[in-house]
Every structure is written in C-alpha cells, then in structure tokens.
Amino acid sequence: MFIQPTLLLLDEPTNHLDMEAVIWLEDYLSKWNNILLLISHSQDFLNNVTTHTIHFTNRRKLDTYDGNYDQFVKTKSEKEENQTKQYNWEQDQIKSMKEYIARFGHGTAKNAKQAQSKQKVLDK
C-alpha cells in the first residue's frame, strides 16, 4: 500500500483480518482514487467501499450498476421484475394472436388477411 498503483485487484481482502484491520482497510479503500476491482462476500464491506458493481450473469455477460452493494441488489431486483412483467405481457400478446388466428384464420377475406398478418408477427 506504499505505492499508488493505477489498478488494485483484491480477492476477499477481509479474510483473516481482525475488526480493527477491516475498519482500517475500509477507510483506506473508501478514499482510493484509482481503479479498484474487489471480490468479497462481506456485504457491509462492499457497501462501505464500492461505488459501482459489475455483475457476471449466467449468460456470461457483464452488467454494471452504479452505487454500492445494496443499490445493486435493489436495481437488479427491479430489472428482473420488469423483465418478468415484459415476458408475461409478451406471452399474453402471443396467446391473443394465436386465439385470433384460430378463430378467424378461415373466415372472411378481411379476417383471414388479419390472421395471416398476425401469424407473420408470431413467426418472427
């Protein structure tokens, strides 16, 4: 810690530290002005030190979030909730289109054309 590197990588830095050392490290890192990449299971430590969070998703994608760990959890939860709502809305739309196609696919020319149009949308 005597030199000031541009990038500091820490993996579980609070392991094997007593409380006094953890508090000192939190204080030191919260004042860190360069890049800090940190992996930790300590939520309190993350909340007190981080300003951004990078989340590795199951799809091998990186999502970035502003704020500390608690803000990340809140934002991620809201994002997942919105995605679920969007998915459910899309499923309702698909169901409605399929019902329309089944009901009017062989009816009048106008209804059949609308049904074909809806089928094209579903096929995409």
PDB file of C-alpha atoms in Angstrom:
ATOM      1  CA  MET A   1       0.000   0.000   0.000  1.00  0.00           C
ATOM      2  CA  PHE A   2       3.030   2.252  -0.002  1.00  0.00           C
ATOM      3  CA  ILE A   3       2.945   2.715  -3.763  1.00  0.00           C
ATOM      4  CA  GLN A   4      -0.122   4.028  -5.570  1.00  0.00           C
ATOM      5  CA  PRO A   5      -0.918   1.611  -8.413  1.00  0.00           C
ATOM      6  CA  THR A   6      -3.415   2.631 -11.089  1.00  0.00           C
ATOM      7  CA  LEU A   7      -5.306  -0.629 -10.634  1.00  0.00           C
ATOM      8  CA  LEU A   8      -5.771  -2.547  -7.398  1.00  0.00           C
ATOM      9  CA  LEU A   9      -7.177  -6.107  -7.527  1.00  0.00           C
ATOM     10  CA  LEU A  10      -8.359  -7.581  -4.229  1.00  0.00           C
ATOM     11  CA  ASP A  11      -9.865 -11.023  -3.684  1.00  0.00           C
ATOM     12  CA  GLU A  12     -11.562 -11.408  -0.302  1.00  0.00           C
ATOM     13  CA  PRO A  13      -9.360  -8.776   1.358  1.00  0.00           C
ATOM     14  CA  THR A  14     -11.140  -9.039   4.713  1.00  0.00           C
ATOM     15  CA  ASN A  15     -10.377 -12.740   5.175  1.00  0.00           C
ATOM     16  CA  HIS A  16      -8.135 -13.365   8.187  1.00  0.00           C
ATOM     17  CA  LEU A  17      -8.322  -9.729   9.332  1.00  0.00           C
ATOM     18  CA  ASP A  18      -9.481  -8.670  12.767  1.00  0.00           C
ATOM     19  CA  MET A  19     -12.154  -5.980  13.092  1.00  0.00           C
ATOM     20  CA  GLU A  20      -9.647  -3.178  13.590  1.00  0.00           C
ATOM     21  CA  ALA A  21      -7.802  -4.110  10.389  1.00  0.00           C
ATOM     22  CA  VAL A  22     -11.082  -4.385   8.442  1.00  0.00           C
ATOM     23  CA  ILE A  23     -12.106  -0.899   9.587  1.00  0.00           C
ATOM     24  CA  TRP A  24      -8.709   0.483   8.583  1.00  0.00           C
ATOM     25  CA  LEU A  25      -8.917  -1.217   5.159  1.00  0.00           C
ATOM     26  CA  GLU A  26     -12.476   0.070   4.613  1.00  0.00           C
ATOM     27  CA  ASP A  27     -11.365   3.599   5.387  1.00  0.00           C
ATOM     28  CA  TYR A  28      -8.296   3.324   3.164  1.00  0.00           C
ATOM     29  CA  LEU A  29     -10.197   1.872   0.192  1.00  0.00           C
ATOM     30  CA  SER A  30     -13.136   4.262   0.502  1.00  0.00           C
ATOM     31  CA  LYS A  31     -10.645   7.074  -0.156  1.00  0.00           C
ATOM     32  CA  TRP A  32      -8.997   5.211  -3.059  1.00  0.00           C
ATOM     33  CA  ASN A  33      -8.991   7.445  -6.160  1.00  0.00           C
ATOM     34  CA  ASN A  34      -7.798   4.885  -8.715  1.00  0.00           C
ATOM     35  CA  ILE A  35      -9.408   1.742 -10.093  1.00  0.00           C
ATOM     36  CA  LEU A  36     -10.311  -0.897  -7.520  1.00  0.00           C
ATOM     37  CA  LEU A  37     -11.582  -4.321  -8.549  1.00  0.00           C
ATOM     38  CA  LEU A  38     -12.827  -6.127  -5.485  1.00  0.00           C
ATOM     39  CA  ILE A  39     -14.323  -9.536  -4.790  1.00  0.00           C
ATOM     40  CA  SER A  40     -15.867 -10.018  -1.370  1.00  0.00           C
ATOM     41  CA  HIS A  41     -18.650 -11.873   0.406  1.00  0.00           C
ATOM     42  CA  SER A  42     -18.895  -9.170   3.055  1.00  0.00           C
ATOM     43  CA  GLN A  43     -21.913  -7.058   2.166  1.00  0.00           C
ATOM     44  CA  ASP A  44     -21.097  -4.440   4.791  1.00  0.00           C
ATOM     45  CA  PHE A  45     -17.572  -4.104   3.437  1.00  0.00           C
ATOM     46  CA  LEU A  46     -18.855  -3.789  -0.140  1.00  0.00           C
ATOM     47  CA  ASN A  47     -21.426  -1.177   0.912  1.00  0.00           C
ATOM     48  CA  ASN A  48     -18.786   0.925   2.614  1.00  0.00           C
ATOM     49  CA  VAL A  49     -16.176   0.723  -0.153  1.00  0.00           C
ATOM     50  CA  THR A  50     -17.786   0.389  -3.578  1.00  0.00           C
ATOM     51  CA  THR A  51     -19.343   2.989  -5.862  1.00  0.00           C
ATOM     52  CA  HIS A  52     -20.075   0.642  -8.790  1.00  0.00           C
ATOM     53  CA  THR A  53     -20.795  -3.076  -9.130  1.00  0.00           C
ATOM     54  CA  ILE A  54     -20.017  -5.406 -12.016  1.00  0.00           C
ATOM     55  CA  HIS A  55     -22.232  -8.484 -12.075  1.00  0.00           C
ATOM     56  CA  PHE A  56     -21.262 -11.613 -14.015  1.00  0.00           C
ATOM     57  CA  THR A  57     -24.536 -13.049 -15.306  1.00  0.00           C
ATOM     58  CA  ASN A  58     -25.338 -16.687 -16.031  1.00  0.00           C
ATOM     59  CA  ARG A  59     -25.208 -15.795 -19.718  1.00  0.00           C
ATOM     60  CA  ARG A  60     -21.518 -14.874 -19.490  1.00  0.00           C
ATOM     61  CA  LYS A  61     -22.333 -11.201 -19.703  1.00  0.00           C
ATOM     62  CA  LEU A  62     -21.179  -8.286 -17.570  1.00  0.00           C
ATOM     63  CA  ASP A  63     -23.786  -5.878 -16.231  1.00  0.00           C
ATOM     64  CA  THR A  64     -22.660  -2.712 -14.474  1.00  0.00           C
ATOM     65  CA  TYR A  65     -24.605  -0.918 -11.763  1.00  0.00           C
ATOM     66  CA  ASP A  66     -23.997   2.441 -10.117  1.00  0.00           C
ATOM     67  CA  GLY A  67     -23.968   2.621  -6.346  1.00  0.00           C
ATOM     68  CA  ASN A  68     -22.923   0.340  -3.533  1.00  0.00           C
ATOM     69  CA  TYR A  69     -23.922  -3.288  -2.993  1.00  0.00           C
ATOM     70  CA  ASP A  70     -27.374  -2.535  -1.535  1.00  0.00           C
ATOM     71  CA  GLN A  71     -28.178  -0.303  -4.509  1.00  0.00           C
ATOM     72  CA  PHE A  72     -27.020  -3.079  -6.856  1.00  0.00           C
ATOM     73  CA  VAL A  73     -29.358  -5.594  -5.191  1.00  0.00           C
ATOM     74  CA  LYS A  74     -32.294  -3.182  -5.404  1.00  0.00           C
ATOM     75  CA  THR A  75     -31.655  -2.211  -9.030  1.00  0.00           C
ATOM     76  CA  LYS A  76     -31.082  -5.817 -10.117  1.00  0.00           C
ATOM     77  CA  SER A  77     -34.323  -6.888  -8.437  1.00  0.00           C
ATOM     78  CA  GLU A  78     -36.256  -4.096 -10.166  1.00  0.00           C
ATOM     79  CA  LYS A  79     -34.698  -5.042 -13.511  1.00  0.00           C
ATOM     80  CA  GLU A  80     -35.667  -8.706 -13.081  1.00  0.00           C
ATOM     81  CA  GLU A  81     -39.204  -7.719 -12.063  1.00  0.00           C
ATOM     82  CA  ASN A  82     -39.547  -5.527 -15.161  1.00  0.00           C
ATOM     83  CA  GLN A  83     -38.225  -8.324 -17.371  1.00  0.00           C
ATOM     84  CA  THR A  84     -40.762 -10.730 -15.873  1.00  0.00           C
ATOM     85  CA  LYS A  85     -43.596  -8.257 -16.478  1.00  0.00           C
ATOM     86  CA  GLN A  86     -42.429  -7.742 -20.070  1.00  0.00           C
ATOM     87  CA  TYR A  87     -42.229 -11.503 -20.641  1.00  0.00           C
ATOM     88  CA  ASN A  88     -45.726 -12.059 -19.225  1.00  0.00           C
ATOM     89  CA  TRP A  89     -47.131  -9.241 -21.382  1.00  0.00           C
ATOM     90  CA  GLU A  90     -45.498 -10.759 -24.482  1.00  0.00           C
ATOM     91  CA  GLN A  91     -46.910 -14.194 -23.644  1.00  0.00           C
ATOM     92  CA  ASP A  92     -50.394 -12.676 -23.297  1.00  0.00           C
ATOM     93  CA  GLN A  93     -49.979 -10.997 -26.698  1.00  0.00           C
ATOM     94  CA  ILE A  94     -48.876 -14.272 -28.294  1.00  0.00           C
ATOM     95  CA  LYS A  95     -51.815 -16.109 -26.750  1.00  0.00           C
ATOM     96  CA  SER A  96     -54.266 -13.471 -28.016  1.00  0.00           C
ATOM     97  CA  MET A  97     -52.797 -13.609 -31.512  1.00  0.00           C
ATOM     98  CA  LYS A  98     -52.967 -17.405 -31.604  1.00  0.00           C
ATOM     99  CA  GLU A  99     -56.594 -17.322 -30.470  1.00  0.00           C
ATOM    100  CA  TYR A 100     -57.415 -14.740 -33.151  1.00  0.00           C
ATOM    101  CA  ILE A 101     -55.678 -16.826 -35.826  1.00  0.00           C
ATOM    102  CA  ALA A 102     -57.500 -19.982 -34.733  1.00  0.00           C
ATOM    103  CA  ARG A 103     -60.862 -18.216 -34.701  1.00  0.00           C
ATOM    104  CA  PHE A 104     -60.628 -16.082 -37.848  1.00  0.00           C
ATOM    105  CA  GLY A 105     -57.960 -17.792 -39.967  1.00  0.00           C
ATOM    106  CA  HIS A 106     -60.553 -19.352 -42.263  1.00  0.00           C
ATOM    107  CA  GLY A 107     -63.259 -16.707 -42.087  1.00  0.00           C
ATOM    108  CA  THR A 108     -63.926 -13.775 -44.370  1.00  0.00           C
ATOM    109  CA  ALA A 109     -61.151 -12.460 -46.589  1.00  0.00           C
ATOM    110  CA  LYS A 110     -60.592  -9.473 -44.309  1.00  0.00           C
ATOM    111  CA  ASN A 111     -60.381 -11.612 -41.157  1.00  0.00           C
ATOM    112  CA  ALA A 112     -58.202 -14.206 -42.880  1.00  0.00           C
ATOM    113  CA  LYS A 113     -55.802 -11.481 -44.029  1.00  0.00           C
ATOM    114  CA  GLN A 114     -55.591 -10.078 -40.486  1.00  0.00           C
ATOM    115  CA  ALA A 115     -54.997 -13.596 -39.167  1.00  0.00           C
ATOM    116  CA  GLN A 116     -52.192 -14.118 -41.702  1.00  0.00           C
ATOM    117  CA  SER A 117     -50.658 -10.810 -40.674  1.00  0.00           C
ATOM    118  CA  LYS A 118     -50.728 -11.839 -37.008  1.00  0.00           C
ATOM    119  CA  GLN A 119     -49.202 -15.207 -37.943  1.00  0.00           C
ATOM    120  CA  LYS A 120     -46.301 -13.408 -39.646  1.00  0.00           C
ATOM    121  CA  VAL A 121     -45.703 -11.384 -36.486  1.00  0.00           C
ATOM    122  CA  LEU A 122     -45.694 -14.572 -34.411  1.00  0.00           C
ATOM    123  CA  ASP A 123     -43.308 -16.291 -36.811  1.00  0.00           C
ATOM    124  CA  LYS A 124     -40.766 -13.523 -36.227  1.00  0.00           C
TER     125      LYS A 124
END
